[in-house]
Tab-separated table of C-alpha atoms and ligand atoms in Angstrom:
chain	number	residue	atom	x	y	z
A	1	MET	CA	42.047	127.998	135.140
A	2	GLU	CA	41.976	124.376	136.389
A	3	LYS	CA	44.508	123.879	139.190
A	4	ASP	CA	47.340	121.437	138.443
A	5	TYR	CA	47.015	118.554	140.896
A	6	THR	CA	49.898	116.251	141.702
A	7	HIS	CA	50.207	112.937	143.514
A	8	VAL	CA	53.538	111.397	144.499
A	9	SER	CA	53.435	107.598	144.175
A	10	VAL	CA	54.289	105.823	147.417
A	11	LEU	CA	56.882	103.001	147.662
A	12	ALA	CA	57.296	103.133	143.870
A	13	ASP	CA	60.764	101.488	143.707
A	14	GLU	CA	59.616	98.743	146.061
A	15	VAL	CA	56.472	98.096	143.967
A	16	VAL	CA	58.509	97.815	140.753
A	17	ASN	CA	61.053	95.485	142.370
A	18	LEU	CA	58.554	93.235	144.110
A	19	LEU	CA	55.700	93.093	141.595
A	20	ILE	CA	57.456	92.483	138.283
A	21	THR	CA	58.322	88.825	137.774
A	22	GLY	CA	58.366	88.831	133.962
A	23	LYS	CA	59.096	91.870	131.845
A	24	SER	CA	56.723	91.081	129.000
A	25	GLY	CA	53.624	90.302	131.059
A	26	VAL	CA	50.215	91.932	131.404
A	27	TYR	CA	49.906	93.741	134.742
A	28	VAL	CA	46.897	95.400	136.365
A	29	ASP	CA	47.040	98.572	138.438
A	30	GLY	CA	43.680	98.394	140.240
A	31	THR	CA	44.012	101.893	141.727
A	32	LEU	CA	45.355	103.871	138.809
A	33	GLY	CA	45.053	107.378	140.278
A	34	MET	CA	47.027	109.771	138.110
A	35	GLY	CA	49.008	106.846	136.733
A	36	GLY	CA	52.224	107.241	138.730
A	37	HIS	CA	52.764	103.564	139.583
A	38	THR	CA	51.575	102.478	136.138
A	39	ALA	CA	54.153	104.737	134.476
A	40	ARG	CA	56.909	103.308	136.695
A	41	LEU	CA	55.835	99.748	135.850
A	42	LEU	CA	55.697	100.491	132.119
A	43	ASP	CA	59.175	102.042	132.258
A	44	ALA	CA	60.510	98.871	133.859
A	45	LEU	CA	58.714	96.414	131.532
A	46	SER	CA	59.878	95.454	128.044
A	47	PRO	CA	58.079	96.931	124.996
A	48	GLU	CA	55.883	93.792	124.989
A	49	GLY	CA	54.780	94.374	128.587
A	50	SER	CA	51.561	96.275	129.271
A	51	VAL	CA	49.440	97.581	132.134
A	52	LEU	CA	45.675	97.793	132.466
A	53	GLY	CA	44.905	100.664	134.848
A	54	ILE	CA	41.557	100.757	136.649
A	55	ASP	CA	40.088	103.653	138.611
A	56	TRP	CA	36.603	103.962	140.079
A	57	ASP	CA	36.662	107.720	139.706
A	58	PRO	CA	36.028	108.795	136.099
A	59	GLU	CA	37.929	112.045	136.732
A	60	MET	CA	41.056	110.114	137.760
A	61	ALA	CA	40.743	107.707	134.823
A	62	ALA	CA	40.598	110.696	132.435
A	63	LEU	CA	43.607	112.374	134.072
A	64	ALA	CA	45.591	109.129	133.920
A	65	ALA	CA	44.687	108.662	130.254
A	66	ARG	CA	46.236	112.062	129.558
A	67	ASN	CA	49.354	111.367	131.657
A	68	LEU	CA	49.923	107.915	130.161
A	69	ALA	CA	49.310	108.855	126.518
A	70	PRO	CA	53.062	108.673	125.702
A	71	PHE	CA	52.949	104.902	126.413
A	72	GLY	CA	50.393	104.362	123.639
A	73	ALA	CA	48.624	100.984	123.582
A	74	ARG	CA	50.874	99.595	126.351
A	75	ALA	CA	48.729	101.550	128.849
A	76	ARG	CA	45.058	100.585	128.774
A	77	ILE	CA	42.608	102.409	130.986
A	78	ALA	CA	39.261	101.303	132.384
A	79	GLN	CA	36.843	103.063	134.712
A	80	GLY	CA	35.445	100.720	137.340
A	81	ASN	CA	35.652	99.238	140.817
A	82	PHE	CA	38.575	96.860	141.360
A	83	ALA	CA	36.135	94.645	143.246
A	84	ASN	CA	34.893	93.788	139.721
A	85	ILE	CA	38.389	93.168	138.318
A	86	ASP	CA	37.254	89.842	136.842
A	87	GLU	CA	34.571	91.486	134.667
A	88	ILE	CA	36.830	94.403	133.727
A	89	ALA	CA	39.721	92.121	132.733
A	90	SER	CA	37.388	89.882	130.735
A	91	ARG	CA	35.960	92.922	128.893
A	92	GLU	CA	39.549	93.829	127.985
A	93	GLY	CA	40.210	90.294	126.741
A	94	ILE	CA	42.670	89.559	129.594
A	95	ARG	CA	42.536	86.010	130.941
A	96	SER	CA	45.711	85.673	132.936
A	97	ILE	CA	47.633	88.390	134.732
A	98	SER	CA	51.330	88.645	135.678
A	99	GLY	CA	50.790	90.946	138.658
A	100	VAL	CA	48.224	93.193	140.342
A	101	LEU	CA	48.723	96.326	142.441
A	102	PHE	CA	46.224	97.930	144.823
A	103	ASP	CA	47.448	101.261	146.273
A	104	LEU	CA	44.463	101.814	148.524
A	105	GLY	CA	42.511	104.899	149.500
A	106	ILE	CA	42.296	108.172	147.691
A	107	SER	CA	44.645	110.375	145.751
A	108	SER	CA	46.114	113.727	146.797
A	109	LEU	CA	43.776	115.288	144.237
A	110	HIS	CA	40.786	114.042	146.227
A	111	PHE	CA	42.086	115.774	149.357
A	112	ASP	CA	43.144	118.932	147.560
A	113	LYS	CA	39.995	119.470	145.517
A	114	ALA	CA	37.531	121.010	147.993
A	115	SER	CA	34.457	120.157	145.888
A	116	ARG	CA	35.060	116.417	146.421
A	117	GLY	CA	34.398	116.903	150.136
A	118	PHE	CA	37.191	114.737	151.603
A	119	SER	CA	39.155	117.399	153.426
A	120	ILE	CA	38.725	119.053	156.818
A	121	LYS	CA	41.048	121.874	155.746
A	122	ASN	CA	39.696	122.594	152.259
A	123	ASP	CA	36.051	123.360	152.976
A	124	GLY	CA	33.607	121.599	150.659
A	125	PRO	CA	30.273	119.765	150.641
A	126	LEU	CA	29.996	116.609	152.781
A	127	ASP	CA	30.405	114.275	149.811
A	128	MET	CA	33.442	111.873	149.908
A	129	ARG	CA	32.335	109.665	147.011
A	130	ILE	CA	35.212	108.203	144.991
A	131	ASN	CA	32.733	107.504	142.216
A	132	PRO	CA	30.271	110.431	141.998
A	133	ASP	CA	27.583	108.056	140.616
A	134	ASN	CA	27.303	106.278	143.962
A	135	PRO	CA	24.089	107.073	145.840
A	136	LEU	CA	25.533	107.302	149.384
A	137	THR	CA	27.311	110.501	150.502
A	138	ALA	CA	28.801	111.649	153.808
A	139	TYR	CA	25.925	114.152	153.967
A	140	THR	CA	23.399	111.288	154.101
A	141	ILE	CA	25.293	109.501	156.873
A	142	ILE	CA	25.725	112.648	158.966
A	143	ASN	CA	22.207	114.014	158.481
A	144	GLN	CA	20.094	110.852	158.242
A	145	TRP	CA	21.698	107.862	159.959
A	146	PRO	CA	20.538	107.120	163.508
A	147	TYR	CA	22.780	107.817	166.509
A	148	GLU	CA	23.681	104.137	167.035
A	149	GLN	CA	24.928	103.666	163.468
A	150	ILE	CA	27.041	106.845	163.452
A	151	GLU	CA	28.511	106.059	166.882
A	152	HIS	CA	29.333	102.473	165.847
A	153	LEU	CA	30.893	103.506	162.539
A	154	ILE	CA	33.297	105.992	164.042
A	155	ARG	CA	34.077	103.770	167.052
A	156	VAL	CA	35.188	100.852	164.861
A	157	CYS	CA	37.454	103.258	162.984
A	158	GLY	CA	39.242	103.982	166.269
A	159	GLU	CA	37.566	107.187	167.547
A	160	ARG	CA	37.582	107.190	171.390
A	161	HIS	CA	35.004	109.974	171.620
A	162	SER	CA	32.502	108.292	169.289
A	163	GLY	CA	29.553	108.778	171.685
A	164	ARG	CA	30.271	112.453	172.283
A	165	ILE	CA	30.726	113.134	168.559
A	166	ALA	CA	27.607	111.222	167.461
A	167	ARG	CA	25.505	113.023	170.099
A	168	ALA	CA	26.825	116.434	168.981
A	169	VAL	CA	26.009	115.586	165.348
A	170	LEU	CA	22.433	114.675	166.269
A	171	ASP	CA	22.002	117.839	168.403
A	172	ALA	CA	23.361	120.047	165.613
A	173	ARG	CA	21.268	118.535	162.828
A	174	ARG	CA	18.048	119.033	164.817
A	175	LYS	CA	18.585	122.770	164.273
A	176	LYS	CA	19.837	122.582	160.687
A	177	PRO	CA	21.553	119.989	158.473
A	178	LEU	CA	25.353	119.871	158.599
A	179	GLU	CA	26.425	120.832	155.097
A	180	THR	CA	30.202	121.182	154.859
A	181	THR	CA	33.434	119.498	155.858
A	182	ALA	CA	34.630	122.579	157.764
A	183	GLU	CA	31.341	122.735	159.708
A	184	LEU	CA	31.671	119.089	160.753
A	185	GLY	CA	35.391	119.521	161.517
A	186	ALA	CA	34.707	122.543	163.757
A	187	LEU	CA	31.856	120.766	165.579
A	188	ILE	CA	34.127	117.794	166.381
A	189	GLU	CA	36.942	120.095	167.469
A	190	ARG	CA	34.519	121.750	169.924
A	191	VAL	CA	33.188	118.564	171.524
A	192	ALA	CA	36.283	116.330	171.348
A	193	PRO	CA	39.429	118.481	171.264
A	194	ASN	CA	42.681	116.493	171.241
A	195	HIS	CA	44.987	119.005	172.905
A	196	GLY	CA	48.544	118.742	171.724
A	197	GLU	CA	48.104	115.875	169.248
A	198	LYS	CA	49.401	116.394	165.720
A	199	ILE	CA	46.319	115.186	163.857
A	200	HIS	CA	43.031	117.123	163.683
A	201	PRO	CA	40.451	115.784	166.176
A	202	ALA	CA	38.080	114.990	163.278
A	203	THR	CA	40.601	112.852	161.348
A	204	LYS	CA	39.242	109.468	162.476
A	205	THR	CA	35.623	110.502	161.922
A	206	PHE	CA	36.472	111.672	158.400
A	207	LEU	CA	38.265	108.397	157.684
A	208	ALA	CA	35.265	106.423	158.977
A	209	LEU	CA	32.861	108.387	156.764
A	210	ARG	CA	35.029	107.866	153.681
A	211	VAL	CA	35.354	104.130	154.337
A	212	ALA	CA	31.572	103.787	154.749
A	213	VAL	CA	30.605	105.981	151.780
A	214	ASN	CA	32.842	103.931	149.474
A	215	TYR	CA	32.400	100.526	151.246
A	216	GLU	CA	36.193	100.311	151.147
A	217	PHE	CA	36.652	97.195	153.313
A	218	ASP	CA	34.135	95.262	151.257
A	219	ASN	CA	35.844	96.324	148.007
A	220	LEU	CA	39.213	95.217	149.382
A	221	THR	CA	38.003	91.769	150.433
A	222	ARG	CA	36.117	91.215	147.180
A	223	GLY	CA	39.021	92.576	145.124
A	224	ILE	CA	41.483	90.077	146.644
A	225	GLN	CA	39.051	87.182	146.083
A	226	LYS	CA	38.503	88.186	142.455
A	227	VAL	CA	42.239	88.548	141.753
A	228	MET	CA	43.142	85.070	143.035
A	229	PRO	CA	41.967	82.980	140.044
A	230	LEU	CA	43.186	85.577	137.515
A	231	LEU	CA	46.868	85.466	138.482
A	232	LYS	CA	49.057	83.020	136.599
A	233	PRO	CA	51.505	80.802	138.544
A	234	GLY	CA	54.446	82.892	139.740
A	235	ALA	CA	52.401	86.112	139.540
A	236	ARG	CA	52.081	88.443	142.514
A	237	LEU	CA	49.512	90.631	144.244
A	238	ALA	CA	50.930	93.755	145.940
A	239	ILE	CA	48.819	95.898	148.267
A	240	ILE	CA	49.719	99.250	149.848
A	241	THR	CA	47.596	100.256	152.852
A	242	PHE	CA	47.504	103.522	154.782
A	243	HIS	CA	45.768	102.631	158.057
A	244	SER	CA	45.770	99.752	160.478
A	245	LEU	CA	42.212	98.575	159.756
A	246	GLU	CA	42.867	97.890	156.087
A	247	ASP	CA	46.376	96.551	156.802
A	248	ARG	CA	44.802	94.043	159.196
A	249	ILE	CA	42.457	92.812	156.429
A	250	VAL	CA	45.395	92.334	154.022
A	251	LYS	CA	47.625	90.706	156.648
A	252	GLU	CA	44.936	88.252	157.772
A	253	THR	CA	43.739	87.423	154.247
A	254	PHE	CA	47.301	86.814	152.984
A	255	SER	CA	48.034	84.664	156.012
A	256	ILE	CA	44.915	82.507	155.362
A	257	MET	CA	45.903	82.200	151.669
A	258	ALA	CA	49.430	81.056	152.606
A	259	LYS	CA	48.016	78.485	155.068
A	260	MET	CA	45.511	77.249	152.468
A	261	GLY	CA	48.415	76.348	150.155
A	262	GLY	CA	49.155	77.507	146.618
A	263	TRP	CA	50.358	80.924	147.852
A	264	GLU	CA	53.594	82.153	149.388
A	265	LEU	CA	54.169	85.372	151.314
A	266	VAL	CA	56.833	87.442	149.545
A	267	THR	CA	56.879	89.933	152.437
A	268	ARG	CA	56.693	88.307	155.880
A	269	LYS	CA	56.742	91.786	157.455
A	270	PRO	CA	55.251	94.774	155.636
A	271	VAL	CA	57.642	96.914	153.617
A	272	LYS	CA	57.650	100.508	154.877
A	273	PRO	CA	58.976	103.683	153.238
A	274	THR	CA	62.501	104.828	153.991
A	275	GLU	CA	63.047	107.875	156.190
A	276	GLU	CA	64.064	109.744	153.056
A	277	GLU	CA	60.714	108.981	151.410
A	278	THR	CA	58.642	109.981	154.449
A	279	LEU	CA	60.569	113.241	154.729
A	280	ALA	CA	59.884	114.017	151.082
A	281	ASN	CA	56.236	112.848	151.110
A	282	LYS	CA	54.213	113.121	154.333
A	283	ARG	CA	51.450	110.917	152.892
A	284	ALA	CA	53.906	107.991	152.792
A	285	ARG	CA	54.326	107.964	156.595
A	286	SER	CA	51.707	105.317	157.324
A	287	ALA	CA	52.161	103.248	154.144
A	288	LYS	CA	52.689	99.475	154.361
A	289	LEU	CA	53.278	97.195	151.373
A	290	ARG	CA	52.470	93.479	151.498
A	291	VAL	CA	53.053	91.086	148.607
A	292	ILE	CA	51.921	87.492	148.002
A	293	GLU	CA	52.833	85.118	145.140
A	294	LYS	CA	50.745	82.419	143.476
A	295	LEU	CA	52.699	79.145	143.346
B	301	SAM	C1	46.271	106.218	146.459
B	301	SAM	S1	45.478	106.555	144.948
B	301	SAM	C2	46.469	105.741	143.752
B	301	SAM	C3	47.620	106.538	143.256
B	301	SAM	C4	48.387	105.871	142.148
B	301	SAM	N1	48.922	104.590	142.562
B	301	SAM	C5	49.504	106.767	141.621
B	301	SAM	O1	50.664	106.423	141.784
B	301	SAM	O2	49.206	107.817	141.048
B	301	SAM	C6	44.101	105.489	144.994
B	301	SAM	C7	43.244	105.551	143.752
B	301	SAM	O3	42.383	104.427	143.769
B	301	SAM	C8	41.101	104.803	143.372
B	301	SAM	N2	40.190	103.834	144.013
B	301	SAM	C9	39.804	103.756	145.305
B	301	SAM	N3	39.001	102.714	145.499
B	301	SAM	C10	38.874	102.097	144.291
B	301	SAM	C11	38.177	100.938	143.850
B	301	SAM	N4	37.436	100.214	144.695
B	301	SAM	N5	38.290	100.580	142.551
B	301	SAM	C12	39.068	101.299	141.688
B	301	SAM	N6	39.724	102.425	142.049
B	301	SAM	C13	39.642	102.802	143.337
B	301	SAM	C14	40.927	106.237	143.826
B	301	SAM	O4	40.008	106.925	143.018
B	301	SAM	C15	42.347	106.784	143.675
B	301	SAM	O5	42.516	107.418	142.443
């Protein structure tokens, strides 16, 4: 039997309060996941209000369609990359949007489902593609990229032992390709143990691989650029990030937009989850929400 996967939406009250500026508008949830934030938005909107939910992963889009069925035509679902939000919105006949949400990264289902290859704990193939049609996998990076590229990738994602890890990967793959997440996790633990720290020593390498496989920073930058002309005056863009590299992109881009004119920061400092939320949902610990409004 198919396991029942769950995902608890992060900063959901804050998103509803800060994103909705008109109850009958058309909103876009660019990272639909299982539809948690979309459902909360639809509950708060009037019967005329609607949400277009976009997810790059066809499996998530199908799950969300099932979860959001009770909302009928008020919940529209599209499979695609939010970096192409302009084309997706135009296909759906949407010309002006009242608010857009990006809740970045991957869903709990991605971590929990071993076959997707995102998790150090749940052993699976070195995959990590959000959209399984993409050509690049973590396997290709680990088994084919040259030393310099692997070392650079994991260094920019904050791994201090990037040289040691990249060298160990190249030594190991000379004997046989590295196939699974547990194999890679164990190799990193051997060459770069982080005695006493709470996170697994391979955490930063896994994050770096996921970001590269899904060109996440590029999607984020393009997504923001594409949203800008689609928002109507008074509409807002809300972005939840989960690590400092993507938060820096959002912070700097929003700050440039505000300086350019025509945009106002709604959150001068990022909104963070309450202690109560982080106790109830570990994944929320590193979340930061930033919101900007079109004037
Ligand atoms: C953190 S989860 C969203 C959870 C959702 N807000 C909820 O409450 O259930 C992020 C989702 O965004 C999707 N995603 C990641 N990058 C994407 C992109 N570039 N375009 C569209 N969806 C993307 C992932 O497949 C994942 O389902």
